[in-house]
Amino acid sequence: MKYLNNNEFCFIKKILSLPSKSDKNLVLGPGDDCAQLNQWLISTDISVENTHFNLQWGSIEDAIYKCVLSNLSDLNAMGAKAEWALLGICLNKSWGVQEQEKIVSAFQGVLKKHQVGILGGDTVSGDIASFQLTVFGRTPDGDKALLRSGAQPGENLYVTGELGASKAGLWALEHGVADKYPQLVRKHLLPEPPLALGPILHKHQVGACIDLSDGLSSEMTHIALQSGVKIEVDADKIPLAQGLEAFSKKNKLSALNLALHGGEEYQLLFTSKLPESLLILYLQVFKVTFIGRITKGEGVFLNTGDKGLIKVQPKVWSNL
Amino acid sequence: MKYLNNNEFCFIKKILSLPSKSDKNLVLGPGDDCAQLNQWLISTDISVENTHFNLQWGSIEDAIYKCVLSNLSDLNAMGAKAEWALLGICLNKSWGVQEQEKIVSAFQGVLKKHQVGILGGDTVSGDIASFQLTVFGRTPDGDKALLRSGAQPGENLYVTGELGASKAGLWALEHGVADKYPQLVRKHLLPEPPLALGPILHKHQVGACIDLSDGLSSEMTHIALQSGVKIEVDADKIPLAQGLEAFSKKNKLSALNLALHGGEEYQLLFTSKLPESLLILYLQVFKVTFIGRITKGEGVFLNTGDKGLIKVQPKVWSNL
């Protein structure tokens, strides 16, 4: 996992701008967390052995859990709940019956828990394993989804959960010190997106909403660009994961940078004018934190207090 | 590519029978060439480097062409035309800008040609490349699709095109004699499903319909099992690909076995009571051949003429 360079970024932009066409059934094309065809919000995610998961670090069940949850998180970001899934399973050709059984029961467990049914799929084998999921969900009223482009000046910026743990956990795995930081590693291997919150935010018609798969700096930039607004985020308000500061100090890393640029968090970042009296419930249940303001203008700026406003450069965290 | 063993067959059955649920939006679940959610027929196919395509044998463009066409073939088999696609692209991490540009233009070319728009997708990288496509299509009237279970006693069995070339071409590639059989190899690398025919058959309300991705013996067995009928196929009627008999003689293989059990043909196999006067048009345009009869009973039998009826054992050709 690494940060995208320009060449890779251009490739993704090009590939997703391929043949488009007008169709009354297409409510939303590429460019957000999901596409929308009629009432169906649709998202697809690939998880590749040695890139997204490493069986030295976690089990097949962990890999499937994370693949499914990261995909459900895309629906959550648009205010939708997953209902159906299509599977694409590539078995590692060295695997046998035991691994096949693990795969069946892992998909069974996580999909059943989230009330997602199987539409169908394809199963093949190859030199390495991969799992690709395509999920279908709907917003509570089947209406338009929450978009990255929905932010307006005057709104506040909120984030759920605590940040930085996933990237810290990955660092610990890569540097052979995973046993010292089990909680951070667990956050990397088994993320817990706030899946109940997306549909609630949709009902309350918040502004923009996105999930933190590519890191806070990158996702704030998406909202700022696609909404045509300026974002000012307060450095001291960004909620750092438990144990992150001690980990950072010990390993000479910056806790703020881990929280700002680390990906695969799957928390929600949203903008809203919701009154605090309504938010108090979410503050408790989903650990919603106020981290900044939406204003007129463009760009993302970090308010550091003593050093003033610093422009934030997005670092798109990717497996490309 | 090889034939499925029992263990693998059970795995596929198990994985596709995972969490199901009742939903008025689900018109058709797993078990046919596509699933159907509302009016949308949906299918997904994975193509993995060194399993489904080999860049020693064909180009990246060839691999993408085949991946897309095999997926469109699934919609064709149910009488639908593709309208939208979701991409899942795993780049080989050793690839650079040149390969990325090939991928963009290959998807652009084949999707534009077939008037398929891009809904979105995911792009990652890994030790080997893979392409996964999920396609969305509709039947001409948005109504129920052609199914494997639609065959009825009294109908005839028809197949399009000529069979056996794909497996023969693969054999030639695997045995280093590809240069001697360019036409057979081309049929393996660049299949040509009769994509206009599926929606036409849907309008004429034929019985069962399926595409020949797993081989004729296997697909006939699917129709017989799922329709609860017996199929009698005439050995001398099965249309052999041009050059197949000479190839088989030279390499000590059975042309009939290649046509009967070879996969990745993507021709259509369908049952119908259509009068010959109507079929005459299809006979010419899509090379439709009468190959057998549907009767009461069960199982698939090969009518060999002098040796009588022989039970056909399905050989499921698979990349698992």
XYZ file of C-alpha atoms in Angstrom:
640
model
C 0.000 0.000 0.000
C 1.343 3.370 -0.978
C 0.351 6.811 -2.094
C -0.831 7.296 -5.677
C 1.470 9.040 -8.100
C 0.179 11.263 -10.882
C 0.415 8.592 -13.534
C -1.729 6.207 -11.488
C -4.201 8.944 -10.652
C -4.578 9.742 -14.357
C -5.142 6.065 -15.128
C -8.006 5.817 -12.650
C -9.549 9.031 -13.962
C -9.242 7.809 -17.549
C -10.598 4.348 -16.934
C -13.648 5.683 -15.124
C -14.369 8.261 -17.801
C -14.662 5.615 -20.487
C -17.835 5.232 -22.588
C -20.676 7.034 -20.883
C -24.119 7.593 -22.301
C -27.422 9.133 -21.407
C -29.980 6.842 -19.854
C -32.895 7.801 -17.656
C -32.128 4.790 -15.467
C -28.677 6.122 -14.580
C -29.133 8.381 -11.563
C -25.397 8.678 -10.818
C -22.291 7.639 -12.803
C -18.645 7.229 -11.709
C -17.013 9.711 -9.310
C -18.651 9.056 -5.948
C -18.468 6.117 -3.524
C -21.166 4.297 -5.527
C -22.978 4.553 -8.846
C -26.787 4.604 -8.891
C -28.941 2.701 -11.394
C -32.642 3.320 -10.704
C -32.999 2.972 -6.932
C -29.877 0.775 -6.613
C -26.649 2.180 -5.232
C -23.850 -0.062 -6.521
C -20.211 -0.364 -5.505
C -17.425 -2.827 -6.240
C -14.151 -3.510 -4.390
C -11.280 -5.883 -5.076
C -9.080 -7.375 -2.378
C -5.890 -9.022 -3.634
C -3.558 -11.395 -1.765
C -0.196 -9.788 -0.894
C -1.576 -6.346 -1.767
C -4.672 -5.908 0.412
C -4.265 -8.892 2.642
C -1.374 -11.041 3.701
C -2.022 -14.464 5.163
C 1.120 -14.125 7.293
C -0.655 -11.308 9.099
C -4.289 -12.339 9.202
C -6.588 -15.240 8.322
C -8.674 -15.840 5.194
C -11.696 -15.012 7.345
C -10.145 -11.638 8.264
C -9.475 -10.873 4.590
C -13.084 -11.660 3.625
C -14.459 -9.674 6.566
C -12.449 -6.599 5.558
C -13.306 -6.947 1.867
C -17.032 -7.091 2.640
C -16.981 -4.333 5.275
C -15.005 -1.911 3.093
C -17.576 -2.427 0.357
C -20.534 -1.941 2.714
C -18.790 1.241 3.863
C -19.144 2.707 0.350
C -22.910 2.246 0.542
C -22.931 3.648 4.081
C -21.169 6.794 2.835
C -24.059 7.449 0.484
C -26.725 6.820 3.090
C -27.634 3.345 1.875
C -27.890 -0.102 3.414
C -26.583 -3.134 1.537
C -29.165 -5.679 0.406
C -27.510 -7.855 -2.250
C -24.015 -8.918 -3.278
C -22.318 -10.543 -6.262
C -19.128 -12.480 -5.463
C -15.953 -12.808 -7.488
C -13.691 -15.370 -5.857
C -10.262 -16.297 -7.129
C -8.887 -19.186 -5.055
C -5.155 -19.514 -4.645
C -4.550 -22.682 -6.664
C -2.514 -24.167 -3.819
C -5.585 -24.116 -1.549
C -7.643 -27.214 -0.767
C -10.966 -28.147 0.765
C -10.071 -26.628 4.140
C -9.571 -23.142 2.690
C -12.721 -23.489 0.567
C -14.733 -24.259 3.680
C -13.266 -21.244 5.461
C -14.302 -19.032 2.537
C -17.867 -20.334 2.510
C -18.326 -19.876 6.235
C -16.611 -16.465 6.297
C -18.867 -15.055 3.561
C -21.864 -16.738 5.184
C -21.108 -15.184 8.559
C -20.473 -11.613 7.515
C -23.199 -11.403 4.862
C -25.836 -12.955 7.096
C -24.930 -10.598 9.930
C -25.535 -7.633 7.658
C -28.629 -9.151 6.030
C -27.043 -9.182 2.593
C -28.222 -11.869 0.130
C -26.135 -13.462 -2.639
C -27.195 -12.685 -6.217
C -24.573 -14.923 -7.828
C -20.919 -14.750 -8.783
C -17.930 -16.308 -10.426
C -15.326 -18.613 -8.895
C -11.939 -19.236 -10.470
C -8.396 -20.021 -9.324
C -5.023 -18.397 -9.904
C -1.443 -17.987 -8.691
C -2.703 -15.730 -5.892
C -6.123 -15.292 -4.318
C -8.463 -12.344 -4.675
C -11.966 -11.480 -3.605
C -14.133 -8.999 -5.467
C -17.502 -7.998 -4.187
C -20.206 -5.949 -5.874
C -22.865 -4.717 -3.472
C -26.331 -3.333 -4.096
C -28.131 -1.164 -1.567
C -30.810 1.479 -1.211
C -31.290 4.636 0.809
C -34.104 4.507 3.387
C -36.621 6.083 1.003
C -35.070 4.871 -2.269
C -34.335 8.485 -3.084
C -31.136 10.262 -4.154
C -28.006 9.419 -2.208
C -25.656 11.524 -0.101
C -22.938 12.906 -2.376
C -19.419 14.244 -2.108
C -20.695 17.378 -3.823
C -23.296 18.254 -1.194
C -21.211 20.510 1.114
C -22.234 24.150 1.558
C -20.519 27.146 3.173
C -21.687 27.561 6.750
C -21.787 23.836 7.496
C -19.607 22.104 10.041
C -17.285 19.192 9.235
C -17.663 16.026 11.307
C -15.860 12.706 11.444
C -16.826 9.446 13.180
C -14.557 7.263 15.308
C -10.865 7.781 15.905
C -8.227 8.062 13.208
C -4.707 6.854 12.448
C -4.928 3.326 13.854
C -5.225 1.495 10.526
C -2.060 2.994 9.078
C -0.225 2.544 12.408
C -1.331 -1.100 12.545
C -0.097 -1.667 8.999
C 3.247 -0.053 9.879
C 3.556 -2.355 12.882
C 2.834 -5.398 10.684
C 5.338 -4.299 8.059
C 8.029 -3.632 10.663
C 7.611 -6.868 12.597
C 6.336 -5.248 15.795
C 2.687 -6.286 15.497
C 2.748 -8.130 18.831
C 3.485 -4.873 20.637
C 0.425 -3.075 19.236
C -2.433 -5.615 19.048
C -5.181 -2.965 19.225
C -3.765 -0.886 16.364
C -3.193 -4.020 14.269
C -6.746 -5.155 14.937
C -8.058 -1.814 13.645
C -6.131 -2.403 10.412
C -7.233 -6.003 9.906
C -10.813 -5.729 11.135
C -12.183 -2.214 10.583
C -15.562 -1.309 12.041
C -17.398 1.172 9.816
C -20.370 2.878 11.531
C -22.810 1.072 9.228
C -25.972 2.197 10.985
C -25.117 5.882 10.653
C -25.209 6.395 6.858
C -28.977 5.814 6.484
C -29.612 8.008 9.573
C -27.588 10.873 8.053
C -29.552 10.411 4.834
C -32.829 10.911 6.710
C -31.462 14.095 8.240
C -30.332 15.330 4.838
C -26.817 16.273 5.851
C -24.573 18.014 3.271
C -21.719 15.976 1.812
C -20.723 12.515 3.027
C -17.797 10.226 2.174
C -16.031 7.305 3.805
C -12.397 7.451 4.858
C -10.968 4.732 2.640
C -8.181 6.838 1.107
C -7.296 8.929 4.179
C -8.691 12.120 5.682
C -6.565 14.560 3.614
C -7.634 12.927 0.384
C -11.318 12.652 1.296
C -11.509 16.272 2.497
C -10.024 17.261 -0.865
C -12.694 15.243 -2.689
C -15.439 17.099 -0.810
C -13.805 20.525 -1.315
C -13.279 19.953 -5.041
C -16.620 18.338 -5.825
C -18.649 20.757 -3.677
C -16.690 23.851 -4.757
C -15.985 24.934 -1.179
C -13.077 25.603 1.160
C -12.471 23.361 4.173
C -10.710 24.499 7.329
C -9.876 21.638 9.674
C -8.612 22.147 13.222
C -5.467 20.082 13.888
C -6.215 19.760 17.597
C -9.769 18.502 17.000
C -8.831 15.501 14.826
C -9.620 12.490 17.044
C -6.499 10.353 17.384
C -6.857 6.611 17.950
C -6.177 5.275 21.405
C -2.490 4.437 21.779
C -1.539 6.325 18.605
C 0.492 9.001 20.353
C 2.533 6.507 22.368
C 3.073 4.402 19.221
C 4.155 7.466 17.227
C 6.548 8.692 19.895
C 8.177 5.280 20.248
C 8.570 4.814 16.479
C 9.415 8.404 15.576
C 6.342 8.966 13.488
C 3.837 11.816 13.470
C 0.502 10.893 15.029
C -1.171 13.790 13.205
C 0.189 12.631 9.841
C -1.010 9.078 10.471
C -4.484 10.411 11.237
C -4.449 12.899 8.364
C -3.085 10.679 5.582
C -3.677 7.089 6.737
C -6.257 5.145 4.727
C -8.555 2.168 5.237
C -10.329 3.699 8.223
C -13.890 3.393 6.825
C -15.183 6.029 9.196
C -17.567 8.686 7.831
C -16.661 12.283 7.069
C -19.694 14.539 6.618
C -20.809 18.128 6.591
C -23.922 19.352 8.349
C -25.840 22.213 9.878
C -27.499 19.816 12.311
C -28.148 21.466 15.672
C -25.991 20.184 18.525
C -29.086 18.973 20.379
C -29.697 16.444 17.599
C -26.047 15.553 17.192
C -25.595 14.751 20.884
C -27.044 11.279 20.309
C -24.635 10.572 17.448
C -21.757 12.056 19.414
C -22.216 9.282 21.924
C -23.215 6.303 19.772
C -20.945 6.867 16.769
C -18.272 9.042 18.397
C -18.956 11.960 16.065
C -16.382 14.742 16.404
C -16.552 18.303 15.107
C -13.259 18.901 13.274
C -13.744 21.951 11.076
C -15.808 24.337 8.993
C -16.964 24.695 5.396
C -16.529 28.188 3.963
C -16.626 29.921 0.598
C -13.475 29.436 -1.470
C -11.401 26.416 -2.419
C -8.751 24.082 -0.992
C -8.246 22.309 2.325
C -6.402 24.065 5.158
C -5.139 22.822 8.497
C -5.624 25.262 11.353
C -2.599 24.632 13.565
C -3.339 27.366 16.089
C 0.076 28.931 16.688
C 1.402 28.386 13.143
C -1.814 29.523 11.474
C -3.403 27.949 8.368
C -1.365 25.414 6.364
C -2.563 24.116 2.984
C -3.170 20.365 3.113
C -1.840 18.325 0.182
C -3.984 15.245 -0.352
C -2.143 11.947 -0.214
C -4.318 9.364 -1.904
C -3.623 6.081 -0.200
C -4.091 3.283 -2.657
C -3.371 -0.301 -3.515
C -2.606 0.544 -7.108
C -8.078 -24.839 -17.579
C -9.372 -28.215 -16.600
C -12.485 -30.161 -15.759
C -14.088 -29.598 -12.369
C -13.810 -32.312 -9.767
C -16.541 -33.032 -7.267
C -14.929 -31.038 -4.479
C -14.764 -27.935 -6.659
C -18.305 -28.436 -7.890
C -19.538 -28.624 -4.286
C -17.641 -25.436 -3.446
C -19.363 -23.493 -6.216
C -22.758 -24.872 -5.240
C -22.130 -23.997 -1.595
C -20.830 -20.506 -2.221
C -23.785 -19.624 -4.416
C -26.318 -20.994 -1.978
C -25.124 -18.660 0.782
C -27.485 -16.226 2.494
C -30.608 -15.822 0.388
C -33.718 -13.952 1.372
C -37.092 -13.008 0.020
C -37.330 -9.670 -1.720
C -39.887 -8.621 -4.294
C -37.069 -6.904 -6.225
C -35.250 -10.201 -6.753
C -36.710 -11.747 -9.902
C -34.031 -14.435 -10.196
C -31.258 -15.583 -7.844
C -28.114 -17.674 -8.481
C -28.231 -20.733 -10.751
C -28.627 -19.326 -14.259
C -26.292 -17.329 -16.523
C -27.379 -14.099 -14.763
C -29.297 -12.956 -11.713
C -32.209 -10.532 -12.112
C -32.869 -7.561 -9.798
C -35.952 -5.669 -10.937
C -35.557 -5.347 -14.719
C -31.748 -5.705 -14.579
C -30.084 -8.929 -15.601
C -26.669 -9.015 -13.915
C -23.626 -11.190 -14.458
C -20.013 -11.104 -13.308
C -16.904 -12.798 -14.740
C -13.293 -12.844 -13.617
C -10.360 -13.257 -15.972
C -7.043 -14.019 -14.279
C -3.531 -13.825 -15.764
C -1.942 -17.278 -16.303
C -5.321 -18.936 -15.735
C -7.672 -17.362 -18.286
C -5.156 -15.454 -20.328
C -1.458 -15.746 -20.933
C 0.446 -12.796 -22.328
C 2.830 -15.214 -24.053
C -0.127 -16.266 -26.185
C -2.152 -13.120 -26.695
C -2.114 -9.399 -25.951
C -3.640 -7.438 -23.076
C -6.205 -6.201 -25.595
C -7.132 -9.805 -26.466
C -7.550 -10.647 -22.773
C -9.859 -7.668 -22.206
C -11.834 -8.390 -25.362
C -12.445 -11.995 -24.248
C -13.287 -11.008 -20.689
C -15.910 -8.513 -21.881
C -17.351 -10.745 -24.610
C -17.689 -13.773 -22.315
C -19.622 -11.599 -19.896
C -21.881 -10.140 -22.590
C -22.492 -13.738 -23.653
C -24.119 -14.468 -20.285
C -26.637 -11.682 -20.895
C -27.143 -12.886 -24.468
C -28.002 -16.361 -23.165
C -30.885 -14.877 -21.208
C -32.169 -12.778 -24.088
C -30.734 -9.500 -22.822
C -28.509 -6.793 -24.253
C -25.770 -5.248 -22.096
C -26.193 -1.583 -21.162
C -23.851 -0.898 -18.249
C -20.652 -2.315 -16.767
C -18.675 -2.070 -13.535
C -14.944 -2.711 -13.871
C -12.575 -4.439 -11.489
C -9.025 -4.042 -12.720
C -5.983 -5.512 -11.004
C -2.845 -4.307 -12.771
C 0.221 -6.491 -12.724
C 2.505 -4.402 -10.514
C 5.338 -4.718 -13.034
C 3.269 -2.866 -15.655
C 3.832 0.779 -16.545
C 2.120 3.590 -18.416
C 2.191 1.705 -21.722
C 0.137 -1.198 -20.393
C -2.242 1.202 -18.615
C -2.899 2.963 -21.926
C -3.541 -0.359 -23.637
C -6.096 -1.225 -20.962
C -7.929 2.081 -21.296
C -8.139 1.873 -25.067
C -9.065 -1.833 -25.068
C -11.988 -1.328 -22.678
C -12.955 1.828 -24.556
C -12.997 0.011 -27.890
C -14.967 -3.063 -26.936
C -17.467 -1.333 -24.622
C -18.186 1.469 -27.108
C -18.694 -1.039 -29.901
C -21.338 -2.798 -27.852
C -22.883 0.438 -26.532
C -22.057 -0.408 -22.929
C -21.486 2.498 -20.504
C -19.216 2.475 -17.438
C -20.940 2.712 -14.051
C -17.708 2.793 -12.050
C -15.205 0.333 -10.699
C -12.131 -0.378 -8.635
C -8.495 -0.376 -9.758
C -5.732 -2.051 -7.766
C -2.441 -3.808 -8.452
C -1.019 -7.194 -7.541
C 1.537 -9.892 -8.335
C -0.541 -10.912 -11.358
C -3.208 -9.083 -13.347
C -6.921 -9.787 -13.400
C -9.992 -8.218 -14.925
C -13.448 -8.591 -13.442
C -16.479 -7.204 -15.150
C -20.027 -6.936 -13.865
C -22.542 -6.259 -16.606
C -26.119 -5.020 -16.468
C -28.593 -5.595 -19.287
C -32.267 -5.880 -20.072
C -34.442 -8.050 -22.273
C -36.171 -6.231 -25.154
C -39.372 -5.687 -23.150
C -37.795 -5.635 -19.677
C -39.685 -8.830 -18.926
C -38.567 -12.206 -17.560
C -35.442 -13.679 -19.081
C -34.799 -16.902 -20.987
C -33.923 -19.594 -18.468
C -32.127 -22.916 -18.368
C -35.313 -24.388 -16.970
C -37.552 -23.502 -19.924
C -37.164 -26.654 -22.050
C -40.254 -28.765 -22.775
C -40.736 -32.211 -24.313
C -41.480 -31.922 -28.004
C -39.023 -29.090 -28.593
C -35.961 -29.303 -30.783
C -32.426 -28.575 -29.596
C -30.398 -26.023 -31.552
C -26.882 -24.681 -31.346
C -25.272 -21.662 -33.031
C -21.907 -21.564 -34.783
C -19.393 -24.399 -34.962
C -17.910 -26.218 -31.999
C -14.586 -27.556 -30.773
C -12.279 -24.796 -32.058
C -11.706 -23.075 -28.714
C -10.466 -26.213 -26.960
C -8.433 -27.207 -30.020
C -6.868 -23.734 -30.126
C -5.999 -23.954 -26.439
C -4.440 -27.388 -26.997
C -2.338 -25.979 -29.842
C -1.163 -23.105 -27.617
C -0.317 -25.463 -24.758
C 1.584 -27.840 -27.032
C 3.616 -25.193 -28.874
C 1.969 -25.742 -32.262
C -0.123 -22.546 -32.361
C 1.509 -21.337 -35.574
C 0.142 -24.391 -37.418
C -3.478 -23.672 -36.469
C -3.993 -19.884 -36.518
C -7.757 -20.116 -37.133
C -8.388 -22.478 -34.219
C -6.163 -20.384 -31.934
C -8.006 -17.228 -32.963
C -11.325 -18.854 -31.983
C -9.877 -19.519 -28.517
C -8.414 -16.036 -27.997
C -11.134 -13.972 -29.654
C -14.504 -15.729 -29.407
C -17.467 -14.280 -31.300
C -20.705 -14.868 -29.410
C -23.845 -14.312 -31.519
C -24.777 -11.253 -29.457
C -27.669 -10.123 -31.616
C -29.459 -13.446 -31.339
C -30.325 -13.609 -27.620
C -32.798 -10.702 -27.668
C -34.352 -12.089 -30.886
C -34.877 -15.507 -29.287
C -36.414 -13.725 -26.286
C -38.997 -12.078 -28.549
C -39.861 -15.444 -30.060
C -40.206 -16.952 -26.615
C -38.053 -19.999 -27.212
C -37.825 -22.668 -24.472
C -34.520 -22.923 -22.601
C -31.395 -20.994 -23.553
C -27.802 -21.131 -22.268
C -24.369 -20.136 -23.554
C -21.620 -22.655 -24.171
C -19.038 -21.440 -21.692
C -18.508 -24.772 -19.939
C -18.846 -27.071 -22.961
C -21.805 -28.644 -24.752
C -22.024 -31.788 -22.564
C -22.144 -29.706 -19.413
C -24.619 -27.138 -20.741
C -26.988 -29.808 -22.089
C -26.898 -31.392 -18.641
C -27.808 -28.039 -17.055
C -30.852 -27.741 -19.320
C -31.914 -31.375 -18.771
C -31.575 -31.124 -14.984
C -33.126 -27.694 -14.542
C -35.977 -28.288 -17.001
C -36.653 -31.871 -15.829
C -36.414 -33.302 -19.345
C -34.383 -35.816 -21.374
C -32.120 -34.649 -24.186
C -31.177 -36.790 -27.154
C -28.413 -35.272 -29.263
C -27.392 -36.646 -32.667
C -23.610 -37.146 -32.861
C -23.507 -36.586 -36.618
C -25.449 -33.304 -36.378
C -23.033 -31.525 -33.993
C -21.406 -28.828 -36.156
C -17.624 -29.269 -36.047
C -15.397 -26.226 -36.484
C -13.618 -25.815 -39.773
C -10.274 -27.591 -39.691
C -11.148 -29.497 -36.504
C -11.155 -32.947 -38.114
C -7.765 -32.464 -39.769
C -6.373 -31.073 -36.479
C -7.782 -34.017 -34.505
C -6.474 -36.621 -36.922
C -2.999 -35.109 -36.938
C -2.832 -34.835 -33.138
C -4.637 -38.067 -32.284
C -7.576 -36.404 -30.595
C -11.312 -36.946 -31.011
C -13.014 -34.122 -32.900
C -16.360 -35.158 -31.424
C -14.968 -35.007 -27.875
C -13.493 -31.561 -28.488
C -16.882 -30.329 -29.711
C -18.804 -32.126 -26.966
C -16.663 -31.202 -23.960
C -14.639 -28.134 -25.005
C -15.543 -24.906 -23.231
C -15.258 -21.190 -23.865
C -17.239 -21.320 -27.109
C -19.875 -18.717 -26.107
C -22.296 -19.969 -28.738
C -25.957 -20.355 -27.775
C -27.719 -23.645 -27.064
C -31.505 -23.351 -27.080
C -34.687 -25.356 -27.339
C -37.603 -24.339 -29.501
C -40.723 -25.331 -31.353
C -40.115 -22.529 -33.871
C -41.277 -23.533 -37.362
C -38.485 -24.103 -39.855
C -39.818 -21.261 -42.016
C -38.948 -18.809 -39.234
C -35.687 -20.496 -38.344
C -34.406 -20.346 -41.908
C -33.295 -16.744 -41.382
C -31.352 -17.636 -38.224
C -29.936 -20.729 -39.888
C -28.193 -18.451 -42.322
C -27.246 -15.433 -40.185
C -26.257 -17.217 -36.972
C -25.486 -20.666 -38.370
C -28.162 -22.316 -36.264
C -28.028 -26.111 -36.402
C -30.616 -28.645 -35.294
C -28.743 -31.151 -33.110
C -31.358 -33.058 -31.127
C -34.698 -33.424 -29.403
C -36.232 -32.785 -25.992
C -38.335 -35.642 -24.651
C -39.925 -36.748 -21.394
C -37.485 -38.339 -18.968
C -34.067 -37.360 -17.670
C -30.403 -37.370 -18.660
C -28.486 -36.522 -21.815
C -27.925 -39.177 -24.484
C -25.778 -39.203 -27.583
C -27.396 -40.864 -30.581
C -24.458 -42.464 -32.397
C -26.507 -44.160 -35.101
C -24.906 -47.616 -35.373
C -23.958 -47.906 -31.672
C -27.309 -46.578 -30.444
C -27.813 -44.204 -27.478
C -24.883 -43.533 -25.135
C -25.325 -41.621 -21.868
C -23.326 -38.390 -21.913
C -21.333 -37.592 -18.783
C -21.000 -33.826 -18.360
C -17.454 -32.538 -18.146
C -17.594 -29.100 -16.609
C -14.739 -27.108 -18.076
C -13.571 -24.594 -15.585
C -10.801 -22.292 -14.479
C -11.242 -23.259 -10.842
